Coordinates of C-alpha atoms in Angstrom, one line a residue:
M1 CA 136.9 -3.4 99.4
A2 CA 136.1 -4.1 95.7
D3 CA 135.5 -7.7 94.8
N4 CA 137.8 -8.7 91.9
N5 CA 135.0 -10.7 90.4
H6 CA 132.8 -7.6 90.5
P7 CA 134.8 -4.5 89.5
R8 CA 133.6 -1.2 90.8
V9 CA 131.1 0.5 88.5
V10 CA 131.8 4.2 87.9
T11 CA 128.5 5.9 88.5
R12 CA 127.2 8.8 86.4
A13 CA 124.1 11.0 86.5
K14 CA 120.9 9.3 85.6
F15 CA 120.0 11.9 83.1
S16 CA 121.9 13.8 80.4
A17 CA 123.3 17.2 81.5
R18 CA 121.4 18.9 78.8
A19 CA 118.1 17.5 79.9
A20 CA 118.9 18.3 83.5
A21 CA 119.7 21.9 82.5
V22 CA 116.3 22.2 80.8
A23 CA 114.5 20.8 83.8
A24 CA 116.3 23.3 86.1
I25 CA 115.3 26.5 84.1
P26 CA 113.5 28.7 86.7
S27 CA 110.7 30.0 84.4
L28 CA 109.9 26.4 83.3
R29 CA 109.8 25.1 86.8
M30 CA 107.6 28.1 87.8
L31 CA 105.2 27.4 84.9
N32 CA 104.9 23.7 85.8
S33 CA 104.3 24.7 89.4
Y34 CA 101.7 27.3 88.4
L35 CA 99.8 24.8 86.2
S36 CA 99.8 22.1 88.8
T37 CA 100.1 23.1 92.5
S38 CA 99.2 26.8 92.6
T39 CA 95.8 28.1 93.4
Y40 CA 95.1 28.2 89.7
G41 CA 96.4 24.7 89.2
L42 CA 94.0 23.4 91.8
R43 CA 91.0 25.4 90.6
R44 CA 91.6 25.7 86.8
N45 CA 88.6 23.5 86.0
D46 CA 86.1 25.3 88.4
P47 CA 83.3 26.6 86.3
G48 CA 83.0 29.9 88.1
I49 CA 86.5 31.3 87.8
C50 CA 87.6 34.1 85.4
D51 CA 90.5 32.5 83.5
F52 CA 92.8 35.0 81.9
T53 CA 96.0 32.8 82.1
L54 CA 96.8 30.9 78.9
G55 CA 95.7 31.5 75.3
N56 CA 93.1 28.8 75.5
P57 CA 89.5 29.1 74.1
H58 CA 86.7 29.8 76.6
Q59 CA 83.9 29.7 74.1
M60 CA 82.9 27.0 71.6
P61 CA 85.0 26.7 68.4
P62 CA 83.6 28.4 65.3
E63 CA 81.4 26.1 63.3
A64 CA 83.5 26.8 60.1
Y65 CA 86.6 25.3 61.9
V66 CA 84.7 22.2 63.0
D67 CA 83.1 21.7 59.6
T68 CA 86.5 21.9 57.9
L69 CA 88.0 19.2 60.1
R70 CA 84.9 17.0 59.8
R71 CA 84.9 17.2 55.9
N72 CA 88.6 16.3 55.7
L73 CA 88.4 13.5 58.2
T74 CA 86.5 11.4 55.7
P75 CA 88.9 9.2 53.6
Q76 CA 88.9 9.7 49.9
N77 CA 91.4 6.8 49.2
D78 CA 93.3 4.1 50.9
Q79 CA 96.3 6.3 51.5
W80 CA 94.4 9.0 53.3
F81 CA 96.1 8.3 56.6
A82 CA 99.4 7.1 55.3
Y83 CA 102.7 8.8 56.1
K84 CA 102.7 12.5 55.2
T85 CA 105.6 14.9 54.5
N86 CA 105.1 18.4 53.2
G87 CA 101.7 18.2 51.4
A88 CA 101.8 20.2 48.1
E89 CA 98.4 21.7 48.5
A90 CA 99.0 22.8 52.1
R91 CA 102.3 24.3 51.2
A92 CA 100.8 26.2 48.3
A93 CA 98.0 27.6 50.4
A94 CA 100.4 28.7 53.2
A95 CA 102.7 30.4 50.7
A96 CA 99.8 32.2 49.0
S97 CA 98.5 33.4 52.4
L98 CA 101.9 34.7 53.4
E99 CA 102.3 36.5 50.1
R100 CA 98.9 38.2 50.6
L101 CA 99.9 39.2 54.2
L102 CA 103.4 40.5 53.6
E103 CA 103.4 41.2 49.8
V104 CA 106.5 38.9 49.5
P105 CA 106.4 36.1 46.9
F106 CA 107.0 33.1 49.1
E107 CA 107.4 29.8 47.2
P108 CA 105.6 26.6 48.3
E109 CA 108.9 24.7 48.3
D110 CA 110.1 27.1 51.1
I111 CA 107.2 26.2 53.4
Y112 CA 108.1 23.4 55.9
L113 CA 105.0 22.1 57.7
T114 CA 105.5 21.4 61.4
T115 CA 103.5 20.3 64.5
G116 CA 102.9 23.8 65.6
G117 CA 105.1 26.9 66.1
F118 CA 107.2 25.3 68.9
T119 CA 108.7 22.8 66.5
A120 CA 109.2 25.4 63.8
I121 CA 111.4 27.5 66.2
A122 CA 113.3 24.4 67.4
M123 CA 114.0 23.3 63.8
A124 CA 115.2 26.8 62.8
L125 CA 117.7 26.9 65.7
K126 CA 119.0 23.4 65.0
A127 CA 119.3 24.3 61.3
V128 CA 121.7 27.3 61.7
A129 CA 123.4 26.9 65.1
D130 CA 125.8 24.5 66.7
P131 CA 126.1 23.6 70.4
G132 CA 127.7 26.4 72.3
D133 CA 126.5 29.1 69.9
E134 CA 124.5 32.0 71.4
V135 CA 120.9 33.0 70.8
I136 CA 119.8 36.5 71.7
Y137 CA 116.2 37.3 72.6
S138 CA 114.4 40.1 74.4
L139 CA 112.7 40.2 77.8
P140 CA 109.8 39.8 78.5
P141 CA 109.9 36.7 76.3
W142 CA 107.5 33.9 75.4
F143 CA 108.5 31.7 78.4
L144 CA 109.5 28.7 76.4
Y145 CA 112.4 30.2 74.3
E146 CA 114.9 29.3 77.0
P147 CA 113.9 25.6 77.2
I148 CA 114.0 25.3 73.4
I149 CA 117.4 27.0 73.2
T150 CA 118.9 25.0 76.1
E151 CA 117.6 21.7 74.7
A152 CA 119.5 22.4 71.4
G153 CA 122.7 22.9 73.4
L154 CA 122.7 26.6 72.7
V155 CA 123.3 29.5 75.1
P156 CA 120.5 31.9 75.8
V157 CA 121.5 35.6 75.9
K158 CA 118.8 37.9 77.3
V159 CA 118.4 41.7 76.8
R160 CA 115.6 44.0 78.0
I161 CA 113.2 45.8 75.7
N162 CA 112.7 49.6 75.9
P163 CA 110.4 49.9 78.9
E164 CA 108.8 53.1 77.6
T165 CA 107.8 51.9 74.2
F166 CA 108.0 48.1 74.5
D167 CA 110.2 48.2 71.4
L168 CA 113.3 46.2 70.8
D169 CA 116.4 47.9 72.4
L170 CA 118.8 47.9 69.5
T171 CA 121.6 49.3 71.6
A172 CA 121.2 46.4 74.0
I173 CA 121.1 43.9 71.2
T174 CA 124.3 45.3 69.7
A175 CA 126.1 45.2 73.0
A176 CA 125.0 41.5 73.5
I177 CA 126.5 40.3 70.2
T178 CA 129.7 38.3 70.6
P179 CA 131.7 36.2 68.1
R180 CA 129.5 33.2 69.3
T181 CA 126.2 34.9 68.4
R182 CA 124.4 32.9 65.8
V183 CA 120.7 33.8 66.1
V184 CA 118.5 36.7 67.2
I185 CA 114.9 35.9 67.9
V186 CA 112.2 38.5 67.3
N187 CA 108.5 38.0 68.3
S188 CA 106.0 40.4 66.7
P189 CA 103.2 40.9 67.5
N190 CA 104.8 40.3 70.8
N191 CA 103.7 37.9 73.6
P192 CA 103.2 39.2 76.2
T193 CA 103.4 43.0 75.4
G194 CA 101.2 43.0 72.2
R195 CA 103.7 45.4 70.5
I196 CA 104.1 45.2 66.7
Y197 CA 107.5 46.4 65.7
P198 CA 107.4 49.1 63.1
P199 CA 109.3 49.0 59.7
T200 CA 111.7 51.7 60.8
L201 CA 112.9 49.5 63.7
L202 CA 113.1 46.4 61.6
V203 CA 115.2 48.2 59.0
K204 CA 117.7 49.3 61.7
L205 CA 117.7 45.8 63.1
A206 CA 118.6 44.4 59.6
A207 CA 121.4 46.9 59.2
L208 CA 122.7 46.0 62.7
L209 CA 122.8 42.3 61.9
E210 CA 124.5 42.9 58.6
V211 CA 127.3 44.8 60.3
A212 CA 127.6 42.3 63.1
S213 CA 127.7 39.4 60.7
A214 CA 130.5 41.0 58.7
G215 CA 132.4 41.7 61.9
N216 CA 132.0 38.1 63.1
G217 CA 132.9 36.5 59.8
H218 CA 129.8 34.4 59.9
R219 CA 126.1 35.0 59.3
I220 CA 123.8 35.9 62.2
Y221 CA 120.3 34.6 61.4
L222 CA 117.1 36.0 62.6
V223 CA 114.2 33.7 63.7
S224 CA 110.9 35.6 63.5
D225 CA 108.2 34.1 65.7
E226 CA 105.0 35.3 64.1
A227 CA 102.4 33.2 65.8
Y228 CA 100.1 36.2 66.0
N229 CA 100.7 37.9 62.7
R230 CA 97.0 37.7 61.8
I231 CA 95.9 38.9 65.3
V232 CA 96.3 42.7 64.8
F233 CA 94.0 45.5 66.0
D234 CA 92.9 48.9 64.7
G235 CA 93.7 48.1 61.1
T236 CA 97.4 48.0 61.9
R237 CA 99.6 46.7 59.1
F238 CA 101.8 43.9 60.2
H239 CA 105.4 43.9 58.9
S240 CA 107.8 40.9 59.2
P241 CA 111.5 41.0 59.5
A242 CA 111.6 38.8 56.5
E243 CA 110.7 41.8 54.4
Y244 CA 114.0 43.5 55.4
Y245 CA 116.5 40.9 56.3
P246 CA 117.0 38.0 53.8
Y247 CA 118.5 35.7 56.5
T248 CA 115.2 35.4 58.3
L249 CA 113.5 32.1 59.2
L250 CA 109.8 32.7 59.8
A251 CA 107.9 30.5 62.3
Y252 CA 104.1 30.5 62.3
S253 CA 101.3 28.6 64.1
F254 CA 97.7 28.2 63.1
G255 CA 96.8 27.5 66.8
K256 CA 96.5 31.2 67.4
T257 CA 94.7 32.2 64.2
H258 CA 92.0 29.6 65.0
L259 CA 92.3 29.6 68.8
A260 CA 92.9 25.9 68.7
P261 CA 96.3 25.2 70.3
G262 CA 95.4 21.6 70.8
Q263 CA 95.4 21.0 67.0
R264 CA 99.1 21.4 66.3
V265 CA 99.9 22.7 62.9
G266 CA 102.4 25.4 61.8
Y267 CA 105.3 25.9 59.5
L268 CA 108.8 27.4 59.1
A269 CA 109.2 29.6 56.0
L270 CA 112.2 30.8 54.0
P271 CA 111.8 34.2 52.2
P272 CA 112.6 34.2 48.5
T273 CA 115.5 36.6 49.2
M274 CA 117.4 34.1 51.3
P275 CA 120.7 33.1 49.7
D276 CA 121.7 29.4 49.6
R277 CA 118.1 28.3 49.8
A278 CA 118.9 25.0 48.0
E279 CA 121.3 24.0 50.8
M280 CA 118.9 25.2 53.5
R281 CA 116.1 23.2 52.0
E282 CA 118.1 20.0 52.2
V283 CA 118.9 20.7 55.9
L284 CA 115.3 21.4 56.9
E285 CA 114.0 18.3 55.1
A286 CA 116.6 16.2 57.0
L287 CA 115.6 17.8 60.3
Q288 CA 111.9 17.2 59.8
I289 CA 112.6 13.4 59.7
S290 CA 115.4 13.2 62.3
L291 CA 113.5 15.3 64.9
G292 CA 110.8 12.6 64.9
W293 CA 108.8 13.0 61.7
I294 CA 107.5 16.4 62.8
Y295 CA 105.1 16.8 59.9
P296 CA 101.6 17.7 60.9
N297 CA 99.0 14.9 61.0
A298 CA 97.2 14.1 57.8
L299 CA 93.9 15.6 58.8
L300 CA 95.4 19.0 59.5
Q301 CA 97.4 19.0 56.2
Y302 CA 94.2 18.3 54.2
A303 CA 92.3 20.9 56.1
L304 CA 95.0 23.6 55.9
P305 CA 93.9 25.2 52.5
E306 CA 90.5 25.8 54.0
L307 CA 91.8 26.9 57.4
E308 CA 93.8 29.6 55.6
R309 CA 90.5 31.3 54.6
F310 CA 89.3 32.3 58.0
S311 CA 90.4 33.1 61.6
I312 CA 88.8 33.7 64.9
D313 CA 86.9 36.9 65.4
V314 CA 89.6 39.5 65.8
A315 CA 87.1 42.3 66.2
Q316 CA 85.6 40.6 69.2
L317 CA 89.1 40.4 70.8
Q318 CA 89.6 44.1 70.1
R319 CA 86.3 44.9 71.8
R320 CA 87.4 42.8 74.8
R321 CA 90.8 44.6 74.8
D322 CA 89.1 48.1 74.8
R323 CA 86.6 47.1 77.5
L324 CA 89.3 45.9 79.8
I325 CA 91.6 48.8 79.1
E326 CA 88.8 51.3 79.9
E327 CA 87.8 49.7 83.1
L328 CA 91.3 48.8 84.4
T329 CA 92.6 52.3 83.7
A330 CA 89.7 53.9 85.5
M331 CA 90.6 51.7 88.5
G332 CA 94.2 53.0 88.5
Y333 CA 96.0 50.2 86.6
L334 CA 98.8 51.2 84.3
L335 CA 99.2 49.5 80.9
H336 CA 100.0 49.9 77.3
R337 CA 97.4 49.5 74.5
P338 CA 98.5 46.3 72.6
E339 CA 98.5 46.5 68.8
G340 CA 98.1 42.7 68.4
S341 CA 98.3 39.2 70.0
F342 CA 95.9 38.0 72.7
Y343 CA 97.3 39.9 75.7
L344 CA 97.4 42.9 78.0
F345 CA 100.7 43.3 79.9
V346 CA 99.7 45.3 83.0
N347 CA 101.9 47.0 85.7
S348 CA 101.3 45.3 89.0
P349 CA 100.2 47.8 91.7
I350 CA 102.7 46.3 94.1
P351 CA 106.3 45.2 93.3
D352 CA 105.6 41.6 94.1
D353 CA 103.5 40.5 91.1
V354 CA 103.2 36.9 92.3
A355 CA 101.6 38.2 95.6
F356 CA 99.3 40.4 93.6
T357 CA 98.1 37.6 91.3
E358 CA 97.2 35.7 94.5
M359 CA 95.1 38.7 95.6
L360 CA 93.3 38.3 92.3
A361 CA 93.1 34.6 92.6
S362 CA 91.4 34.9 96.0
R363 CA 88.6 36.7 94.0
D364 CA 88.4 34.0 91.3
V365 CA 90.4 36.1 88.8
F366 CA 93.4 34.2 87.4
V367 CA 96.3 35.9 85.5
L368 CA 99.9 35.1 84.9
P369 CA 102.6 36.9 87.0
G370 CA 105.3 38.8 85.2
A371 CA 107.9 36.7 86.9
L372 CA 107.0 33.9 84.5
F373 CA 108.2 36.2 81.8
E374 CA 111.3 37.2 83.7
T375 CA 109.8 40.6 84.2
P376 CA 108.6 41.1 87.8
G377 CA 106.3 43.9 88.5
F378 CA 103.8 43.1 85.7
F379 CA 101.0 40.5 85.1
R380 CA 99.5 39.2 81.8
I381 CA 95.9 39.0 80.9
S382 CA 94.7 36.8 78.1
L383 CA 91.9 38.2 76.0
T384 CA 90.8 34.7 75.1
A385 CA 88.6 34.7 78.3
N386 CA 85.0 35.0 77.2
D387 CA 82.9 38.2 77.6
Q388 CA 81.1 36.8 80.7
M389 CA 84.4 36.2 82.4
V390 CA 85.5 39.8 81.6
E391 CA 82.3 41.3 83.2
R392 CA 82.5 39.0 86.2
S393 CA 86.2 39.9 86.8
L394 CA 85.8 43.6 87.0
S395 CA 84.8 43.7 90.7
G396 CA 87.7 41.4 91.5
F397 CA 90.2 43.6 89.7
A398 CA 88.8 46.6 91.6
A399 CA 88.9 44.9 95.0
A400 CA 92.5 43.7 94.5
I401 CA 93.9 47.1 93.6
T402 CA 92.1 48.6 96.5
E403 CA 93.6 45.9 98.8
S404 CA 97.0 46.5 97.4
R405 CA 96.8 50.2 98.4
G406 CA 95.9 49.2 102.0
G407 CA 92.2 50.0 101.4

């Protein structure tokens, strides 16, 4: 019986429902488990393994990158490490680089510097969508879209890509649009497939979104995740949705271009064709502060104009891609030739891709299962493994596919 001097306390959950929903996302739980308690999690620091899991570097950073950071670390005045917002020189360098890449005249004032591409995507979603709105993206996805969407109080809506071409399935996207649709996310070059979406497809996507926006009576925005837009092979010309659809918010990360994901710097960019940019600028500036002062650290802002002048050795990545495709195909693996990004997305020889990745792990070869990308029956290889790992891994790949066939 309740004590009148101590009224009964109505209990509630210890955590917010939204935080609990993020923590319960299967792909996120699987990723955390894979990085901590799996065979890879227990052996990831062993020097003899062949690590094809994450897009982490497995050779020493380029000297040009280190020199750039070293030069800009030296203070030139007493405000060198004071609070930073959107540095003018960094914005101008990023806008000029985008203009060279896409032949679109981006303005420095439309570049919003962030602590990596993660934050740029999160800021874009919060800028244009309210809790309960829907966000469409394609499977297989980068595995952190759903956590970012859920944390913002938005509803993830998933559609499959075309399994034959790895292109967006525009029919599936059209069918998924409802009156609550507010954003469509596009990732090109794609992680994990390596597909670069062609202009013909992007033009059709833009037309589709125009019609759907008119039908819904509100604008559907496109968030273009372009973390790999400088990592392209065979002289392929990259095209951004921002060239064709004015309501595009472009998210970029320098962590891929320099293979330095631990140095968090990126940006969100608005194309010059976007209507109502003045209002959008005010919104993004407010979000940069309210999300926790998400501007990049001073050192990376000072270094950014120089960092825009070089990238990792893409030709070396392409040679690594070609070497693995040649060898794996000869062994009997099935895979598409990626046009960009860091990855090969390979058909698992058996339906249970998690079991097959364990067969590889038992031979010191570590890859990510397709289940992490909500696409069972595949596995992902990161080309950021070094050349020695590639050569050591070939016997393991051969033995695993033989075992999978009962050999």
